Short mmCIF file of C-alpha atoms in Angstrom, two decimals:
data_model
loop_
_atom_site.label_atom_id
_atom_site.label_comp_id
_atom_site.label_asym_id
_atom_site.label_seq_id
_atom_site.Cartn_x
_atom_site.Cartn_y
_atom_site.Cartn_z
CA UNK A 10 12.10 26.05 14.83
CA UNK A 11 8.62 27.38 16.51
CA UNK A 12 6.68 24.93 18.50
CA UNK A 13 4.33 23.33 15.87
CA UNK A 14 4.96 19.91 15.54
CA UNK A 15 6.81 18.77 12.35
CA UNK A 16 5.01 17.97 9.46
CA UNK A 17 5.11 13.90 8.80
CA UNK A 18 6.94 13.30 5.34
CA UNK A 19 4.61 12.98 2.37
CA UNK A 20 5.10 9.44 2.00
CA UNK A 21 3.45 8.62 5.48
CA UNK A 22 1.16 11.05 5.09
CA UNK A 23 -0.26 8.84 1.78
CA UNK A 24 0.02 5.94 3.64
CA UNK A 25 -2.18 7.11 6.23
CA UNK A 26 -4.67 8.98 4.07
CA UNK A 27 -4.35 5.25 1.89
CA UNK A 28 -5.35 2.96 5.53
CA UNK A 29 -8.21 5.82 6.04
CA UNK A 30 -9.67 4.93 2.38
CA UNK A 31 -9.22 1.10 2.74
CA UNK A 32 -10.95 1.32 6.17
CA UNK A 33 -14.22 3.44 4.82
CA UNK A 34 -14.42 0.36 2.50
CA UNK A 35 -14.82 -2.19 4.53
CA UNK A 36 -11.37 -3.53 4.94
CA UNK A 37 -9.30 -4.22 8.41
CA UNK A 38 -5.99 -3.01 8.41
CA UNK A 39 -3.76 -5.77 9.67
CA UNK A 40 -0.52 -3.85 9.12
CA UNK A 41 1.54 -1.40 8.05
CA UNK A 42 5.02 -0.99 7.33
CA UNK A 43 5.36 -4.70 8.05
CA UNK A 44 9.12 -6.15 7.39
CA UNK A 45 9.48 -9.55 5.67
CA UNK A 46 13.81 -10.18 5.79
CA UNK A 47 14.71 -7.36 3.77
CA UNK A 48 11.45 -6.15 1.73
CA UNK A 49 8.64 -4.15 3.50
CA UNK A 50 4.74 -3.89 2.72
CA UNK A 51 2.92 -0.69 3.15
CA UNK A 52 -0.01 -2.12 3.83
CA UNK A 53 -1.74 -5.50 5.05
CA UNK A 54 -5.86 -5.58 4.69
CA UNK A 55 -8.59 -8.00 4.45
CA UNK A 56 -11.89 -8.08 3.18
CA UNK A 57 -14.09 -11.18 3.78
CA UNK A 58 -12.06 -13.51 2.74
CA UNK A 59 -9.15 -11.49 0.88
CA UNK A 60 -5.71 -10.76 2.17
CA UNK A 61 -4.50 -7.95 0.47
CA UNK A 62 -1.13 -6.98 -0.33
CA UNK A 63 -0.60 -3.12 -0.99
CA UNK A 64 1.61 -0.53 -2.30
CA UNK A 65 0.59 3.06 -1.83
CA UNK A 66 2.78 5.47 -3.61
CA UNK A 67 2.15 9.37 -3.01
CA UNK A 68 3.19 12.18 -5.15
CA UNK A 69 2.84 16.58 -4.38
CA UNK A 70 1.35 16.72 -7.55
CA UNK A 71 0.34 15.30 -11.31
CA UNK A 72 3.56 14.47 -12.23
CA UNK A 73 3.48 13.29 -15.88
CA UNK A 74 3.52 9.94 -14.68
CA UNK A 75 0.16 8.92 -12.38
CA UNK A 76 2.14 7.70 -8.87
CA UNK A 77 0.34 3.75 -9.45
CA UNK A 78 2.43 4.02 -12.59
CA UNK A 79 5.61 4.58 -11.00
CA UNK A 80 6.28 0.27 -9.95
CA UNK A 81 9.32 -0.90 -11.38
CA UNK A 82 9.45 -4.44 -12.67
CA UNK A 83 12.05 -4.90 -9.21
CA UNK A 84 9.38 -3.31 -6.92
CA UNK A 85 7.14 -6.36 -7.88
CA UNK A 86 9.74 -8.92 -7.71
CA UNK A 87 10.44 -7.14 -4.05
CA UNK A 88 6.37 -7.24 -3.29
CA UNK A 89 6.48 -10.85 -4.32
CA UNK A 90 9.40 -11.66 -2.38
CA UNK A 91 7.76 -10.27 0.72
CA UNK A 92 4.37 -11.86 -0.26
CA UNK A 93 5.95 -15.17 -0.42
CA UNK A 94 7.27 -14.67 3.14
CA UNK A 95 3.99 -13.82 4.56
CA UNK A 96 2.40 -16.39 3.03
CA UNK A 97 4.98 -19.53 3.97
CA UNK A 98 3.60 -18.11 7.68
CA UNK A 99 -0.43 -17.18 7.40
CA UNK A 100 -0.88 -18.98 4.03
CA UNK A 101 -4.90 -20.21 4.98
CA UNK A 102 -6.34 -22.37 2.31
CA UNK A 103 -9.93 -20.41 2.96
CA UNK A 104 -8.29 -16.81 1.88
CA UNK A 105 -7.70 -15.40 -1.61
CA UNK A 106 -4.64 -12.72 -1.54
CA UNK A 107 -4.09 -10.34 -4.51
CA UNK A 108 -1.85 -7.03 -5.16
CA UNK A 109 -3.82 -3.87 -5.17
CA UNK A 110 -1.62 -0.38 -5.58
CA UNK A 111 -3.29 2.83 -4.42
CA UNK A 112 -2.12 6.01 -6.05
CA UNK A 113 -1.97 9.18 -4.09
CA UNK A 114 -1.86 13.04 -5.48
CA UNK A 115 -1.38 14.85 -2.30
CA UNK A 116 -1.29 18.81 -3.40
CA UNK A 117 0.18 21.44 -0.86
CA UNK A 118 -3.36 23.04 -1.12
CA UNK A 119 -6.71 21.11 -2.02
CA UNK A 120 -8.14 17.85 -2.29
CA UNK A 121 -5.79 14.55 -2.45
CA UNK A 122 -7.04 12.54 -5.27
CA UNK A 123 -6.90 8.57 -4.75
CA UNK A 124 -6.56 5.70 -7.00
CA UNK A 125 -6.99 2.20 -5.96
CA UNK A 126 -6.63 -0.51 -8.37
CA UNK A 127 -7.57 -3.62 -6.70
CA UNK A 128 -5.75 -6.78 -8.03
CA UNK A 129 -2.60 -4.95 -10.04
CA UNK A 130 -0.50 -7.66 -10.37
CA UNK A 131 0.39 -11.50 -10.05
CA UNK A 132 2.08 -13.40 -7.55
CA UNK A 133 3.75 -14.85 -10.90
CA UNK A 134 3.96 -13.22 -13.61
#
């Protein structure tokens, strides 16, 4: 135990390097880690007139399965559920809101490689 500050887990770490990339593309973060009852969102954005639900998962490395891959059928029905709550609260009938999952290879050493995919899924599907 030296005096270097402790490394922040790899999951934060991809949701930090994921706000960074949202940001450089013109969206405002409005959130993160927001809790809605028992389900949590990773991130809250907008862009003009898009609220934007996302999930960022981060992986060390290629895996064979890409990270964006790796939402279950109950991860949705959890994003949903917590989508649902935000939007009995903000819901504005002048916004659009959509899914988008951003998929993070974080290597030890190198370059992280991102993957947004804007508008994954449904609010019902």
């Amino acid at each position: 135990m030296g005096w270097w500050p402790e490394r922040p887990p790899l999951w934060r770490r991809g949701e930090r390097a994921a706000a960074w990339y949202l940001r450089l593309r013109g969206y405002r973060i409005l959130g993160r880690n927001l809790r809605f009852g028992h389900q949590e969102m990773d991130i809250l954005a907008k862009r003009g007139d898009t609220v934007v639900f996302v999930e960022v998962r981060t992986r060390a490395s290629g895996d064979l399965m890409p990270p964006e891959d790796s939402i279950t059928p109950a991860k949705r029905r959890h994003l949903r559920a917590a989508a649902r709550q935000y939007l009995a609260r903000h819901e504005s009938p002048d916004l659009y809101y959509r899914f988008d999952v951003i998929g993070i290879i974080m290597p030890p050493h190198g370059k992280s490689q991102i993957t947004h995919i804007p508008d994954a899924f449904r609010i019902r599907e």
